[in-house]
Short mmCIF file of C-alpha atoms in Angstrom, two decimals:
data_model
loop_
_atom_site.label_atom_id
_atom_site.label_comp_id
_atom_site.label_asym_id
_atom_site.label_seq_id
_atom_site.Cartn_x
_atom_site.Cartn_y
_atom_site.Cartn_z
CA UNK A 455 151.64 98.07 41.27
CA UNK A 456 148.72 95.67 41.30
CA UNK A 457 148.35 93.17 44.11
CA UNK A 458 145.59 90.58 43.88
CA UNK A 459 143.99 89.78 47.26
CA UNK A 460 141.33 87.41 45.95
CA UNK A 461 142.85 84.50 47.86
CA UNK A 462 142.22 86.11 51.27
CA UNK A 463 139.56 83.78 52.64
CA UNK A 464 138.27 82.97 56.10
CA UNK A 465 135.22 81.06 57.23
CA UNK A 466 133.56 82.55 60.32
CA UNK A 467 132.28 79.72 62.49
CA UNK A 468 132.78 80.57 66.19
CA UNK A 469 129.46 82.02 67.37
CA UNK A 470 125.93 82.97 66.32
CA UNK A 471 123.13 85.38 67.26
CA UNK A 472 119.57 84.12 67.72
CA UNK A 473 116.62 86.37 68.46
CA UNK A 474 115.30 84.25 71.33
CA UNK A 475 118.56 84.78 73.22
CA UNK A 476 118.83 88.54 72.77
CA UNK A 477 118.44 90.86 75.77
CA UNK A 478 115.95 93.72 75.82
CA UNK A 479 118.66 96.38 75.89
CA UNK A 480 121.68 96.56 73.58
CA UNK A 481 123.97 97.73 76.37
CA UNK A 482 123.46 94.36 78.07
CA UNK A 483 124.65 92.55 74.94
CA UNK A 484 127.53 94.99 74.44
CA UNK A 485 128.68 94.42 78.02
CA UNK A 486 128.56 90.65 77.53
CA UNK A 487 130.52 90.83 74.29
CA UNK A 488 133.09 93.24 75.71
CA UNK A 489 133.75 90.94 78.66
CA UNK A 490 134.13 87.94 76.36
CA UNK A 491 136.62 89.82 74.17
CA UNK A 492 138.63 90.91 77.24
CA UNK A 493 138.85 87.33 78.46
CA UNK A 494 139.73 85.79 75.09
CA UNK A 495 143.28 85.93 73.68
CA UNK A 496 144.04 87.81 70.49
CA UNK A 497 143.05 91.46 71.11
CA UNK A 498 145.39 93.65 73.15
CA UNK A 499 143.06 96.64 73.42
CA UNK A 500 139.42 95.60 73.48
CA UNK A 501 138.54 99.26 74.09
CA UNK A 502 140.04 100.47 70.79
CA UNK A 503 137.21 101.91 68.71
CA UNK A 504 136.86 103.72 65.42
CA UNK A 505 135.04 107.04 65.48
CA UNK A 506 133.76 108.44 62.21
CA UNK A 507 132.85 112.10 61.78
CA UNK A 508 131.90 114.37 58.93
CA UNK A 509 134.77 116.81 58.46
CA UNK A 510 134.37 120.50 57.91
CA UNK A 511 135.74 119.86 54.40
CA UNK A 512 132.65 117.74 53.68
CA UNK A 513 134.49 114.40 53.77
CA UNK A 514 133.86 111.65 56.31
CA UNK A 515 136.90 110.64 58.33
CA UNK A 516 137.49 107.81 60.76
CA UNK A 517 140.25 107.19 63.28
CA UNK A 518 140.96 104.99 66.30
CA UNK A 519 140.43 106.30 69.83
CA UNK A 520 140.30 104.48 73.16
CA UNK A 521 137.04 103.98 75.01
CA UNK A 522 137.51 104.91 78.66
CA UNK A 523 134.02 104.41 80.10
CA UNK A 524 130.61 103.17 79.07
CA UNK A 525 127.27 102.99 80.86
CA UNK A 526 123.62 103.90 80.33
CA UNK A 527 124.66 107.49 79.62
CA UNK A 528 126.90 106.60 76.71
CA UNK A 529 130.45 105.89 75.57
CA UNK A 530 133.25 108.17 76.75
CA UNK A 531 136.67 109.00 75.31
CA UNK A 532 139.09 111.90 75.75
CA UNK A 533 140.95 114.09 73.29
CA UNK A 534 142.15 117.57 72.39
CA UNK A 535 139.23 119.99 71.99
CA UNK A 536 141.15 121.89 69.30
CA UNK A 537 141.84 118.82 67.15
CA UNK A 538 140.44 118.19 63.68
CA UNK A 539 137.93 115.64 64.96
CA UNK A 540 136.81 117.93 67.78
CA UNK A 541 136.14 120.75 65.31
CA UNK A 542 134.20 118.33 63.12
CA UNK A 543 132.11 117.15 66.08
CA UNK A 544 131.44 120.71 67.18
CA UNK A 545 130.05 121.36 63.72
CA UNK A 546 128.09 118.10 63.41
CA UNK A 547 127.39 116.04 66.57
CA UNK A 548 126.16 113.00 64.62
CA UNK A 549 128.91 110.37 64.85
CA UNK A 550 129.46 106.65 64.48
CA UNK A 551 131.70 104.51 66.66
CA UNK A 552 132.59 100.91 65.89
CA UNK A 553 134.48 98.03 67.44
CA UNK A 554 136.16 95.23 65.49
CA UNK A 555 137.07 92.13 67.49
CA UNK A 556 138.51 89.63 64.99
CA UNK A 557 139.41 87.11 67.69
CA UNK A 558 135.68 86.44 68.21
CA UNK A 559 134.65 87.39 64.64
CA UNK A 560 132.54 90.32 65.83
CA UNK A 561 131.79 93.95 65.09
CA UNK A 562 129.62 96.48 66.88
CA UNK A 563 128.53 99.66 65.09
CA UNK A 564 126.95 102.43 67.17
CA UNK A 565 125.40 105.63 65.83
CA UNK A 566 124.91 108.43 68.29
CA UNK A 567 124.97 112.06 69.29
CA UNK A 568 128.14 113.43 70.84
CA UNK A 569 128.59 116.02 73.57
CA UNK A 570 131.35 117.05 75.95
CA UNK A 571 131.63 115.50 79.37
CA UNK A 572 131.58 117.70 82.45
CA UNK A 573 134.77 119.51 83.39
CA UNK A 574 134.83 117.56 86.66
CA UNK A 575 134.77 114.25 84.79
CA UNK A 576 137.53 115.40 82.44
CA UNK A 577 139.72 116.54 85.35
CA UNK A 578 139.18 113.28 87.23
CA UNK A 579 140.26 111.19 84.27
CA UNK A 580 143.17 113.50 83.39
CA UNK A 581 144.54 113.20 86.92
CA UNK A 582 144.40 109.40 86.67
CA UNK A 583 146.70 109.35 83.63
CA UNK A 584 150.45 108.65 83.85
CA UNK A 585 152.53 111.79 84.27
CA UNK A 586 153.99 111.45 80.78
CA UNK A 587 150.54 111.31 79.21
CA UNK A 588 149.46 114.40 81.12
CA UNK A 589 152.49 116.29 79.83
CA UNK A 590 151.80 114.99 76.33
CA UNK A 591 148.39 116.70 76.38
CA UNK A 592 150.21 119.99 76.91
CA UNK A 593 153.00 119.29 74.40
CA UNK A 594 150.89 118.51 71.33
CA UNK A 595 148.74 120.98 69.43
CA UNK A 596 146.86 118.07 67.92
CA UNK A 597 146.23 118.13 64.16
CA UNK A 598 148.36 121.25 63.60
CA UNK A 599 151.22 121.07 61.09
CA UNK A 600 154.73 120.86 62.58
CA UNK A 601 158.09 120.86 60.84
CA UNK A 602 159.68 117.98 62.75
CA UNK A 603 159.27 115.57 65.66
CA UNK A 604 162.13 117.38 67.39
CA UNK A 605 159.74 120.23 68.14
CA UNK A 606 157.54 117.88 70.18
CA UNK A 607 160.50 116.38 72.01
CA UNK A 608 161.89 119.81 72.89
CA UNK A 609 158.50 121.03 74.08
CA UNK A 610 158.04 117.93 76.23
CA UNK A 611 161.49 118.42 77.77
CA UNK A 612 160.65 122.04 78.60
CA UNK A 613 157.36 120.97 80.18
CA UNK A 614 159.11 118.32 82.27
CA UNK A 615 161.31 121.06 83.68
CA UNK A 616 158.41 123.50 84.10
CA UNK A 617 156.32 121.03 86.09
CA UNK A 618 159.18 119.34 87.93
CA UNK A 619 157.97 118.39 91.42
CA UNK A 620 154.63 120.12 90.67
CA UNK A 621 151.11 119.01 89.93
CA UNK A 622 150.20 119.13 86.25
CA UNK A 623 146.83 120.84 85.71
CA UNK A 624 144.50 119.72 82.95
CA UNK A 625 144.80 121.94 79.87
CA UNK A 626 141.66 123.89 79.03
CA UNK A 627 141.85 122.51 75.48
CA UNK A 628 141.65 118.88 76.59
CA UNK A 629 138.74 116.81 77.86
CA UNK A 630 136.11 114.17 77.30
CA UNK A 631 133.30 113.41 74.89
CA UNK A 632 130.31 111.17 75.40
CA UNK A 633 128.47 109.40 72.57
CA UNK A 634 124.80 108.85 73.41
CA UNK A 635 123.67 105.93 71.22
CA UNK A 636 120.55 105.99 69.07
CA UNK A 637 121.28 102.60 67.44
CA UNK A 638 123.51 99.56 67.87
CA UNK A 639 124.31 96.99 65.20
CA UNK A 640 125.80 93.70 66.36
CA UNK A 641 127.61 91.73 63.68
CA UNK A 642 128.61 88.12 64.22
CA UNK A 643 130.55 86.31 61.53
CA UNK A 644 128.92 83.12 60.16
CA UNK A 645 129.83 80.56 57.48
CA UNK A 646 129.31 81.27 53.77
CA UNK A 647 129.19 85.03 54.42
CA UNK A 648 125.66 84.65 55.82
CA UNK A 649 126.59 86.71 58.85
CA UNK A 650 124.24 87.55 61.73
CA UNK A 651 123.34 91.24 61.91
CA UNK A 652 121.05 92.50 64.65
CA UNK A 653 120.07 96.18 64.71
CA UNK A 654 118.76 97.76 67.89
CA UNK A 655 117.02 101.13 67.44
CA UNK A 656 115.73 103.41 70.16
CA UNK A 657 112.01 104.18 70.13
CA UNK A 658 111.24 106.70 72.86
CA UNK A 659 112.45 105.02 76.07
CA UNK A 660 112.55 101.51 74.63
CA UNK A 661 114.79 99.52 72.30
CA UNK A 662 113.52 97.41 69.41
CA UNK A 663 115.62 95.01 67.38
CA UNK A 664 115.40 93.56 63.88
CA UNK A 665 117.55 91.19 61.87
CA UNK A 666 119.33 92.58 58.80
CA UNK A 667 120.41 90.58 55.77
CA UNK A 668 124.20 90.22 55.60
#
């Protein structure tokens, strides 16, 4: 089957990036963009981000996770520490996270070094999750092969009975990761494919930015 997609065309004309209006720190610009995306219609989960890792099989792999916190210390998400991506990150802490916000014709690409959050931070977030999500962290051996969905449903039902009227402790195999950025690339769509690309790179304790050709 051959499907021709040559007729997919869109002109990006909503916003622009000019050097004289850029802040000194990329986190300031990220915060501004994130707020604008939250307030604009068209994206249900502004915090959905792609994280790319180098797998232990030598292949890169990307998947969507949900950003749960960001500040000067980095970008935080939570997952199963025994998952495929966790094993890849344990082996190689160099990762890339990216955000695509088509409603405002924007992307942000962040390279960084990943590390686990503190146990206290992981517990605090785990306890804030809905009860069903907390049980789900126990029910799924993430990335492991299973023979059917029924196995998950049966395990969840057993866990609901096990923890009925009880607190649900955080599993040892579940917790947070923090990406500490070393570079940010801000991409703003522009007409004629002459998009704005601004790259911030960290130099010691400061950030420098340059413009990249689209």
